[in-house]
mmCIF file of C-alpha atoms in Angstrom:
data_model
loop_
_atom_site.group_PDB
_atom_site.id
_atom_site.type_symbol
_atom_site.label_atom_id
_atom_site.label_comp_id
_atom_site.label_asym_id
_atom_site.label_seq_id
_atom_site.Cartn_x
_atom_site.Cartn_y
_atom_site.Cartn_z
ATOM 1 C CA MET A 150 61.783 89.554 80.409
ATOM 2 C CA THR A 151 64.784 89.476 77.661
ATOM 3 C CA ASN A 152 67.556 88.312 80.480
ATOM 4 C CA THR A 153 68.047 84.862 81.350
ATOM 5 C CA VAL A 154 71.531 84.830 83.065
ATOM 6 C CA ASN A 155 71.873 85.997 86.918
ATOM 7 C CA ARG A 156 75.274 86.474 87.347
ATOM 8 C CA GLN A 157 76.491 86.602 91.445
ATOM 9 C CA ILE A 158 78.945 86.704 94.048
ATOM 10 C CA GLN A 159 79.373 84.553 96.416
ATOM 11 C CA LEU A 160 81.777 83.390 99.099
ATOM 12 C CA SER A 161 84.326 81.424 97.891
ATOM 13 C CA ALA A 162 86.142 81.654 101.237
ATOM 14 C CA ARG A 163 86.218 83.028 104.643
ATOM 15 C CA PRO A 164 89.354 86.130 104.485
ATOM 16 C CA ALA A 165 92.063 86.388 106.314
ATOM 17 C CA ASN A 166 93.355 89.262 107.738
ATOM 18 C CA TYR A 167 92.088 91.673 104.412
ATOM 19 C CA PRO A 168 89.666 90.158 102.143
ATOM 20 C CA LYS A 169 91.021 89.199 98.235
ATOM 21 C CA GLU A 170 90.312 88.791 95.154
ATOM 22 C CA SER A 171 89.921 84.687 95.052
ATOM 23 C CA ASP A 172 87.811 85.367 98.286
ATOM 24 C CA PHE A 173 84.883 85.962 95.914
ATOM 25 C CA ASP A 174 83.376 84.002 93.050
ATOM 26 C CA LEU A 175 81.871 85.581 89.971
ATOM 27 C CA VAL A 176 79.203 82.548 89.070
ATOM 28 C CA GLU A 177 76.125 82.573 86.766
ATOM 29 C CA SER A 178 72.942 80.832 87.097
ATOM 30 C CA PRO A 179 68.961 81.338 85.451
ATOM 31 C CA VAL A 180 67.062 83.875 86.928
ATOM 32 C CA SER A 181 64.857 82.287 89.323
ATOM 33 C CA GLU A 182 61.283 82.145 88.259
ATOM 34 C CA PRO A 183 58.900 84.389 91.304
ATOM 35 C CA ARG A 184 55.771 81.789 92.552
ATOM 36 C CA GLU A 185 53.059 82.448 93.641
ATOM 37 C CA GLY A 186 53.772 85.403 96.100
ATOM 38 C CA GLU A 187 56.874 86.074 95.408
ATOM 39 C CA VAL A 188 58.119 89.065 93.232
ATOM 40 C CA LEU A 189 61.119 88.973 90.574
ATOM 41 C CA VAL A 190 63.481 92.173 91.291
ATOM 42 C CA LYS A 191 66.175 93.537 89.071
ATOM 43 C CA VAL A 192 68.366 94.909 90.587
ATOM 44 C CA ILE A 193 70.028 98.889 89.585
ATOM 45 C CA TRP A 194 72.157 99.681 93.094
ATOM 46 C CA LEU A 195 73.581 98.035 95.570
ATOM 47 C CA SER A 196 75.182 99.292 99.109
ATOM 48 C CA LEU A 197 79.211 98.408 100.352
ATOM 49 C CA ASP A 198 79.464 98.475 104.112
ATOM 50 C CA PRO A 199 81.713 97.178 106.266
ATOM 51 C CA TYR A 200 78.989 94.957 108.195
ATOM 52 C CA GLN A 201 79.541 93.022 105.382
ATOM 53 C CA ARG A 202 83.375 91.977 106.580
ATOM 54 C CA GLY A 203 82.650 90.556 109.807
ATOM 55 C CA ARG A 204 79.632 88.225 108.232
ATOM 56 C CA MET A 205 81.929 86.766 106.238
ATOM 57 C CA ARG A 206 83.238 85.266 109.658
ATOM 58 C CA ALA A 207 82.582 82.022 111.048
ATOM 59 C CA SER A 208 81.012 83.224 113.833
ATOM 60 C CA HIS A 209 79.284 86.285 113.690
ATOM 61 C CA PRO A 210 78.402 88.615 117.791
ATOM 62 C CA TYR A 211 74.614 89.647 116.259
ATOM 63 C CA ALA A 212 74.097 88.355 112.995
ATOM 64 C CA THR A 213 74.199 84.921 110.689
ATOM 65 C CA PRO A 214 77.396 84.856 109.350
ATOM 66 C CA MET A 215 77.460 83.464 105.491
ATOM 67 C CA GLU A 216 77.887 79.854 104.596
ATOM 68 C CA LEU A 217 80.331 79.542 101.716
ATOM 69 C CA GLY A 218 78.571 79.044 98.365
ATOM 70 C CA GLN A 219 76.272 81.934 99.760
ATOM 71 C CA VAL A 220 75.372 84.811 98.022
ATOM 72 C CA ILE A 221 76.881 87.720 99.883
ATOM 73 C CA VAL A 222 74.588 89.447 101.632
ATOM 74 C CA GLY A 223 74.230 93.281 100.916
ATOM 75 C CA GLY A 224 71.092 95.434 100.530
ATOM 76 C CA VAL A 225 70.132 96.593 97.089
ATOM 77 C CA VAL A 226 67.364 99.383 95.470
ATOM 78 C CA GLY A 227 66.200 97.766 92.403
ATOM 79 C CA LYS A 228 63.209 97.594 89.768
ATOM 80 C CA ILE A 229 60.198 94.819 90.210
ATOM 81 C CA VAL A 230 60.630 93.349 87.003
ATOM 82 C CA GLN A 231 57.858 90.193 87.650
ATOM 83 C CA SER A 232 54.766 90.041 90.244
ATOM 84 C CA ARG A 233 52.544 86.665 91.680
ATOM 85 C CA THR A 234 51.219 88.602 94.706
ATOM 86 C CA PRO A 235 49.274 91.479 94.846
ATOM 87 C CA ALA A 236 51.349 93.739 96.934
ATOM 88 C CA PHE A 237 53.153 94.572 94.599
ATOM 89 C CA THR A 238 53.031 95.514 90.715
ATOM 90 C CA VAL A 239 56.086 95.960 88.081
ATOM 91 C CA GLY A 240 58.038 98.888 87.488
ATOM 92 C CA GLU A 241 57.780 99.835 90.934
ATOM 93 C CA VAL A 242 61.490 100.475 92.746
ATOM 94 C CA VAL A 243 61.870 99.062 96.015
ATOM 95 C CA GLU A 244 64.585 98.487 98.725
ATOM 96 C CA GLY A 245 66.028 95.320 100.405
ATOM 97 C CA PRO A 246 68.824 92.898 101.582
ATOM 98 C CA LEU A 247 68.354 91.048 97.968
ATOM 99 C CA GLY A 248 72.497 90.397 98.481
ATOM 100 C CA TRP A 249 75.082 90.490 95.191
ATOM 101 C CA GLN A 250 73.605 89.875 92.436
ATOM 102 C CA GLU A 251 71.751 91.160 89.070
ATOM 103 C CA PHE A 252 68.224 89.567 90.007
ATOM 104 C CA ALA A 253 66.827 88.325 93.189
ATOM 105 C CA VAL A 254 63.275 86.500 94.174
ATOM 106 C CA SER A 255 61.671 88.545 97.367
ATOM 107 C CA ASP A 256 57.879 86.951 99.242
ATOM 108 C CA GLY A 257 58.212 91.270 99.694
ATOM 109 C CA ASN A 258 58.485 90.698 103.935
ATOM 110 C CA ASN A 259 62.400 92.527 103.739
ATOM 111 C CA LEU A 260 61.426 95.105 101.138
ATOM 112 C CA ARG A 261 60.759 98.824 101.371
ATOM 113 C CA ARG A 262 58.685 100.817 98.484
ATOM 114 C CA VAL A 263 61.484 103.520 97.571
ATOM 115 C CA ASP A 264 60.181 107.233 97.327
ATOM 116 C CA ALA A 265 61.817 108.318 94.302
ATOM 117 C CA GLY A 266 60.156 112.293 95.434
ATOM 118 C CA LEU A 267 62.977 112.333 98.077
ATOM 119 C CA GLY A 268 66.013 112.166 96.068
ATOM 120 C CA PRO A 269 68.288 109.800 93.671
ATOM 121 C CA LEU A 270 67.027 105.981 93.839
ATOM 122 C CA SER A 271 71.041 105.594 95.644
ATOM 123 C CA THR A 272 70.284 108.022 98.103
ATOM 124 C CA ALA A 273 67.891 105.152 99.316
ATOM 125 C CA LEU A 274 71.333 102.448 100.037
ATOM 126 C CA GLY A 275 73.010 106.172 101.754
ATOM 127 C CA ILE A 276 72.091 109.163 103.117
ATOM 128 C CA LEU A 277 68.092 108.078 103.907
ATOM 129 C CA GLY A 278 69.171 104.184 104.128
ATOM 130 C CA MET A 279 70.533 102.488 106.816
ATOM 131 C CA PRO A 280 73.949 104.636 106.972
ATOM 132 C CA GLY A 281 71.826 107.691 107.170
ATOM 133 C CA MET A 282 69.665 106.228 110.065
ATOM 134 C CA THR A 283 72.722 104.531 111.716
ATOM 135 C CA ALA A 284 73.957 108.481 111.662
ATOM 136 C CA TYR A 285 71.040 110.362 112.933
ATOM 137 C CA PHE A 286 69.522 107.926 115.387
ATOM 138 C CA GLY A 287 72.886 106.876 116.905
ATOM 139 C CA PHE A 288 74.467 110.424 117.519
ATOM 140 C CA LEU A 289 70.993 112.178 118.445
ATOM 141 C CA GLU A 290 69.979 108.587 119.921
ATOM 142 C CA ILE A 291 72.391 107.366 121.458
ATOM 143 C CA GLY A 292 75.156 110.567 121.723
ATOM 144 C CA GLN A 293 72.454 113.073 122.872
ATOM 145 C CA PRO A 294 74.003 116.095 121.848
ATOM 146 C CA ARG A 295 73.462 120.071 123.207
ATOM 147 C CA PRO A 296 74.029 122.882 121.760
ATOM 148 C CA GLY A 297 78.192 123.993 122.204
ATOM 149 C CA ASP A 298 79.312 120.464 122.457
ATOM 150 C CA THR A 299 82.439 119.206 121.277
ATOM 151 C CA VAL A 300 82.022 116.493 118.807
ATOM 152 C CA VAL A 301 84.604 114.646 117.189
ATOM 153 C CA VAL A 302 83.675 111.638 114.450
ATOM 154 C CA SER A 303 86.409 108.685 113.908
ATOM 155 C CA ALA A 304 85.769 107.642 110.088
ATOM 156 C CA ALA A 305 83.825 110.628 109.188
ATOM 157 C CA SER A 306 84.556 111.270 105.550
ATOM 158 C CA GLY A 307 82.619 107.552 105.326
ATOM 159 C CA ALA A 308 79.074 107.268 104.557
ATOM 160 C CA VAL A 309 77.476 107.085 108.057
ATOM 161 C CA GLY A 310 80.565 109.818 108.946
ATOM 162 C CA GLN A 311 79.804 112.214 107.146
ATOM 163 C CA VAL A 312 76.090 112.750 107.898
ATOM 164 C CA VAL A 313 76.970 112.389 111.456
ATOM 165 C CA GLY A 314 79.383 115.707 111.615
ATOM 166 C CA GLN A 315 76.454 118.150 109.290
ATOM 167 C CA ILE A 316 73.269 116.904 111.558
ATOM 168 C CA SER A 317 76.240 117.689 114.721
ATOM 169 C CA LYS A 318 77.055 120.704 113.451
ATOM 170 C CA ILE A 319 73.130 121.508 113.024
ATOM 171 C CA MET A 320 72.400 120.792 116.545
ATOM 172 C CA GLY A 321 75.209 123.806 117.144
ATOM 173 C CA CYS A 322 77.819 122.251 118.199
ATOM 174 C CA ARG A 323 81.922 123.084 116.935
ATOM 175 C CA THR A 324 82.374 119.126 115.294
ATOM 176 C CA VAL A 325 86.235 117.511 114.840
ATOM 177 C CA GLY A 326 86.089 114.825 112.263
ATOM 178 C CA ILE A 327 89.126 112.288 111.882
ATOM 179 C CA ALA A 328 89.676 110.576 108.133
ATOM 180 C CA GLY A 329 92.882 109.158 106.509
ATOM 181 C CA THR A 330 93.806 111.500 103.959
ATOM 182 C CA ALA A 331 94.280 115.133 103.408
ATOM 183 C CA GLU A 332 91.646 115.119 100.766
ATOM 184 C CA LYS A 333 88.990 113.836 102.857
ATOM 185 C CA VAL A 334 90.342 115.841 105.502
ATOM 186 C CA GLU A 335 89.662 118.893 103.765
ATOM 187 C CA TYR A 336 85.795 118.294 102.185
ATOM 188 C CA LEU A 337 84.908 117.231 105.868
ATOM 189 C CA LYS A 338 86.202 121.148 106.584
ATOM 190 C CA SER A 339 85.349 123.231 103.511
ATOM 191 C CA GLY A 340 82.524 120.832 102.290
ATOM 192 C CA LEU A 341 80.875 119.862 105.079
ATOM 193 C CA GLY A 342 81.338 123.058 107.316
ATOM 194 C CA PHE A 343 83.847 120.718 110.043
ATOM 195 C CA ASP A 344 85.084 123.121 112.341
ATOM 196 C CA ALA A 345 88.294 121.233 112.055
ATOM 197 C CA GLY A 346 90.117 117.485 111.176
ATOM 198 C CA ILE A 347 92.586 115.784 111.500
ATOM 199 C CA ASN A 348 94.775 113.426 109.415
ATOM 200 C CA TYR A 349 95.960 110.182 112.047
ATOM 201 C CA LYS A 350 97.991 109.315 109.072
ATOM 202 C CA THR A 351 100.267 112.189 109.408
ATOM 203 C CA GLU A 352 99.202 113.142 112.726
ATOM 204 C CA ASN A 353 99.711 112.357 116.231
ATOM 205 C CA VAL A 354 96.088 112.211 117.060
ATOM 206 C CA ASP A 355 96.281 113.463 120.620
ATOM 207 C CA ALA A 356 97.945 116.432 120.063
ATOM 208 C CA ALA A 357 96.292 116.922 117.465
ATOM 209 C CA LEU A 358 92.825 116.584 119.575
ATOM 210 C CA THR A 359 94.795 118.653 122.133
ATOM 211 C CA LYS A 360 94.693 121.502 120.299
ATOM 212 C CA VAL A 361 91.497 121.293 117.973
ATOM 213 C CA CYS A 362 89.337 120.584 121.411
ATOM 214 C CA PRO A 363 90.620 122.647 123.706
ATOM 215 C CA LEU A 364 87.439 122.469 126.110
ATOM 216 C CA GLY A 365 88.175 118.325 126.056
ATOM 217 C CA VAL A 366 84.953 116.634 124.511
ATOM 218 C CA ASP A 367 81.314 115.894 125.042
ATOM 219 C CA VAL A 368 80.220 113.212 122.623
ATOM 220 C CA TYR A 369 82.476 111.392 120.827
ATOM 221 C CA PHE A 370 81.320 109.155 117.423
ATOM 222 C CA ASP A 371 83.265 106.293 117.141
ATOM 223 C CA ASN A 372 83.017 104.018 113.616
ATOM 224 C CA VAL A 373 86.834 102.491 113.955
ATOM 225 C CA GLY A 374 87.782 101.097 117.940
ATOM 226 C CA GLY A 375 91.452 100.743 118.204
ATOM 227 C CA VAL A 376 94.250 103.542 118.784
ATOM 228 C CA ILE A 377 92.020 106.228 117.775
ATOM 229 C CA THR A 378 89.394 105.911 120.462
ATOM 230 C CA ASP A 379 91.874 105.180 123.148
ATOM 231 C CA ALA A 380 93.259 108.383 122.022
ATOM 232 C CA VAL A 381 89.757 109.847 122.331
ATOM 233 C CA PHE A 382 89.195 108.378 125.138
ATOM 234 C CA ASP A 383 92.106 110.631 127.094
ATOM 235 C CA HIS A 384 90.085 113.741 126.439
ATOM 236 C CA LEU A 385 86.728 113.068 127.414
ATOM 237 C CA ASN A 386 84.827 115.519 129.604
ATOM 238 C CA VAL A 387 82.496 114.772 132.449
ATOM 239 C CA GLY A 388 79.081 113.607 131.752
ATOM 240 C CA ALA A 389 80.682 112.255 128.321
ATOM 241 C CA ARG A 390 78.611 110.488 125.852
ATOM 242 C CA ILE A 391 79.894 108.082 123.629
ATOM 243 C CA SER A 392 77.990 106.332 120.343
ATOM 244 C CA ILE A 393 79.840 102.778 119.197
ATOM 245 C CA CYS A 394 78.706 102.438 116.204
ATOM 246 C CA GLY A 395 81.853 100.485 114.810
ATOM 247 C CA SER A 396 85.460 98.546 115.227
ATOM 248 C CA ILE A 397 86.515 99.254 111.231
ATOM 249 C CA SER A 398 90.011 99.579 112.428
ATOM 250 C CA GLN A 399 89.677 95.934 113.972
ATOM 251 C CA TYR A 400 87.701 93.921 111.034
ATOM 252 C CA ASN A 401 89.462 92.134 109.308
ATOM 253 C CA GLN A 402 91.842 91.185 111.991
ATOM 254 C CA ASP A 403 91.717 87.133 113.006
ATOM 255 C CA GLU A 404 92.718 87.777 116.440
ATOM 256 C CA PRO A 405 91.592 91.628 117.157
ATOM 257 C CA GLU A 406 93.317 93.459 119.550
ATOM 258 C CA PRO A 407 92.674 94.419 123.317
ATOM 259 C CA GLY A 408 90.208 95.886 124.304
ATOM 260 C CA SER A 409 90.787 99.566 125.390
ATOM 261 C CA ARG A 410 93.174 99.730 128.828
ATOM 262 C CA LYS A 411 91.054 102.980 129.061
ATOM 263 C CA MET A 412 87.600 101.907 129.617
ATOM 264 C CA GLY A 413 88.682 103.128 133.701
ATOM 265 C CA LEU A 414 88.383 106.830 132.624
ATOM 266 C CA LEU A 415 84.845 106.418 132.043
ATOM 267 C CA VAL A 416 84.268 106.362 136.117
ATOM 268 C CA GLY A 417 86.121 108.895 136.539
ATOM 269 C CA LYS A 418 84.814 110.962 133.646
ATOM 270 C CA GLN A 419 80.641 109.981 134.973
ATOM 271 C CA ALA A 420 80.952 109.027 130.834
ATOM 272 C CA ARG A 421 78.457 106.944 128.213
ATOM 273 C CA ALA A 422 79.638 104.307 126.451
ATOM 274 C CA GLN A 423 76.611 102.787 124.216
ATOM 275 C CA GLY A 424 76.539 100.797 121.137
ATOM 276 C CA PHE A 425 73.779 99.944 119.292
ATOM 277 C CA LEU A 426 71.835 98.864 115.997
ATOM 278 C CA VAL A 427 70.445 100.488 113.333
ATOM 279 C CA GLY A 428 67.114 98.067 113.594
ATOM 280 C CA GLN A 429 66.536 98.885 116.617
ATOM 281 C CA PHE A 430 65.121 102.283 115.879
ATOM 282 C CA ARG A 431 63.303 100.455 112.678
ATOM 283 C CA ASN A 432 59.538 101.817 113.491
ATOM 284 C CA GLN A 433 61.505 105.767 113.399
ATOM 285 C CA HIS A 434 63.690 105.579 111.159
ATOM 286 C CA GLU A 435 60.276 107.277 108.303
ATOM 287 C CA GLU A 436 61.426 109.485 110.682
ATOM 288 C CA GLY A 437 64.861 109.649 110.040
ATOM 289 C CA ARG A 438 64.509 109.687 106.458
ATOM 290 C CA GLN A 439 62.072 112.742 106.853
ATOM 291 C CA ARG A 440 63.888 114.909 108.513
ATOM 292 C CA ILE A 441 67.400 114.539 106.655
ATOM 293 C CA ALA A 442 65.541 114.852 103.117
ATOM 294 C CA GLY A 443 64.404 117.759 104.387
ATOM 295 C CA TRP A 444 68.004 119.285 105.767
ATOM 296 C CA ILE A 445 69.023 118.416 101.950
ATOM 297 C CA LYS A 446 66.183 120.187 100.230
ATOM 298 C CA GLU A 447 67.237 123.655 102.543
ATOM 299 C CA GLY A 448 71.026 122.647 100.791
ATOM 300 C CA ARG A 449 71.644 121.730 105.318
ATOM 301 C CA ILE A 450 73.018 118.285 104.455
ATOM 302 C CA LYS A 451 74.975 117.062 101.256
ATOM 303 C CA TYR A 452 75.962 113.712 100.482
ATOM 304 C CA ARG A 453 79.163 112.311 98.643
ATOM 305 C CA GLU A 454 79.081 109.140 96.924
ATOM 306 C CA ASP A 455 81.490 106.953 95.512
ATOM 307 C CA VAL A 456 80.418 104.768 92.165
ATOM 308 C CA VAL A 457 82.004 101.813 90.590
ATOM 309 C CA GLU A 458 80.211 100.532 87.613
ATOM 310 C CA GLY A 459 79.392 96.989 86.874
ATOM 311 C CA LEU A 460 79.118 93.595 89.586
ATOM 312 C CA GLU A 461 82.030 92.161 88.680
ATOM 313 C CA ASN A 462 84.018 95.007 90.527
ATOM 314 C CA ALA A 463 81.877 94.678 93.496
ATOM 315 C CA PRO A 464 84.972 92.783 95.380
ATOM 316 C CA GLY A 465 87.329 95.097 94.954
ATOM 317 C CA ALA A 466 85.212 97.657 95.642
ATOM 318 C CA PHE A 467 84.968 95.621 98.557
ATOM 319 C CA ILE A 468 88.559 95.211 99.689
ATOM 320 C CA GLY A 469 89.165 99.096 98.938
ATOM 321 C CA LEU A 470 86.441 99.789 100.949
ATOM 322 C CA MET A 471 88.393 97.591 103.928
ATOM 323 C CA ARG A 472 91.709 99.882 103.536
ATOM 324 C CA GLY A 473 90.265 103.127 103.748
ATOM 325 C CA GLU A 474 90.606 104.210 100.450
ATOM 326 C CA ASN A 475 86.347 105.011 99.201
ATOM 327 C CA PHE A 476 85.207 108.438 99.166
ATOM 328 C CA GLY A 477 81.655 108.583 100.458
ATOM 329 C CA LYS A 478 79.346 106.164 100.069
ATOM 330 C CA LEU A 479 80.653 103.044 98.497
ATOM 331 C CA LEU A 480 77.647 102.110 95.963
ATOM 332 C CA VAL A 481 77.768 99.584 92.652
ATOM 333 C CA LYS A 482 75.918 100.864 89.705
ATOM 334 C CA ILE A 483 74.520 96.624 88.398
ATOM 335 C CA SER A 484 71.798 98.294 85.427
ATOM 336 C CA GLU A 485 70.145 101.302 84.397
ATOM 337 C CA GLU A 486 67.555 102.943 86.526
#
């Protein structure tokens, strides 16, 4: 192997409100040699995701917080360039949580072989990876859509939201997406087949929902929390299901806003709000992956990626993600395939 230097992005400070460039350090160190039973992976693609912001806090409700000086956590797709275990061979492409770096050593327990026949390698971190599985199981298992339902998706142009909306259409639902620019809203409608879209930055969400959801809301896929979710609650039908995926509107606040005062509406509406983690469906991921891959090949699901190049640009791209500047699944291309 010709490369002897590994570049990493480490957490240098815990962000206050929105992260900034000085919260990250680009450091160089020698490429680690795998020990017996380990492999060395050269990273090709790095995934940037909202959950990483939560791991930068000093405490986290369901995962271990990052330590200062630690490589930023994150999923990658890479190629095995050295192997000292019979479980993997040099040249195999794998996916796993190896972090923001150009090379990583693993014992293989956290790696999954990537089936290149299902799609481009980048899709293993997006539509066929964690975001796709989050959408598939969070919507179908938690949201339990029925044909004819009205479905509302917040952060609908993001990596998860765009998949939820398209599965909603496949399931025979009327689908409304909420996004933050006119371009994104138009893409939801003309590019992905949503029935309607709402620009939360320029429209009154409550009034817009009254217009585009005249029969109320049966399923709400919540990626954002905050005032947008409060607005949707006023339109819930009896028996509505709320799938709580995330609360990105709160991730960059040192002191999150008080919880919704509209939770009492769930009582009268006999509605159910349920949070979930994609990992709870781990044993079913292959089922979801195969089904989504089939829909892609049939032309029933499209996906959009937002790609930046170079590890050094990961912090800036991540900061943009937190401000809603990405358009589709945000990825960093680290090296050539």
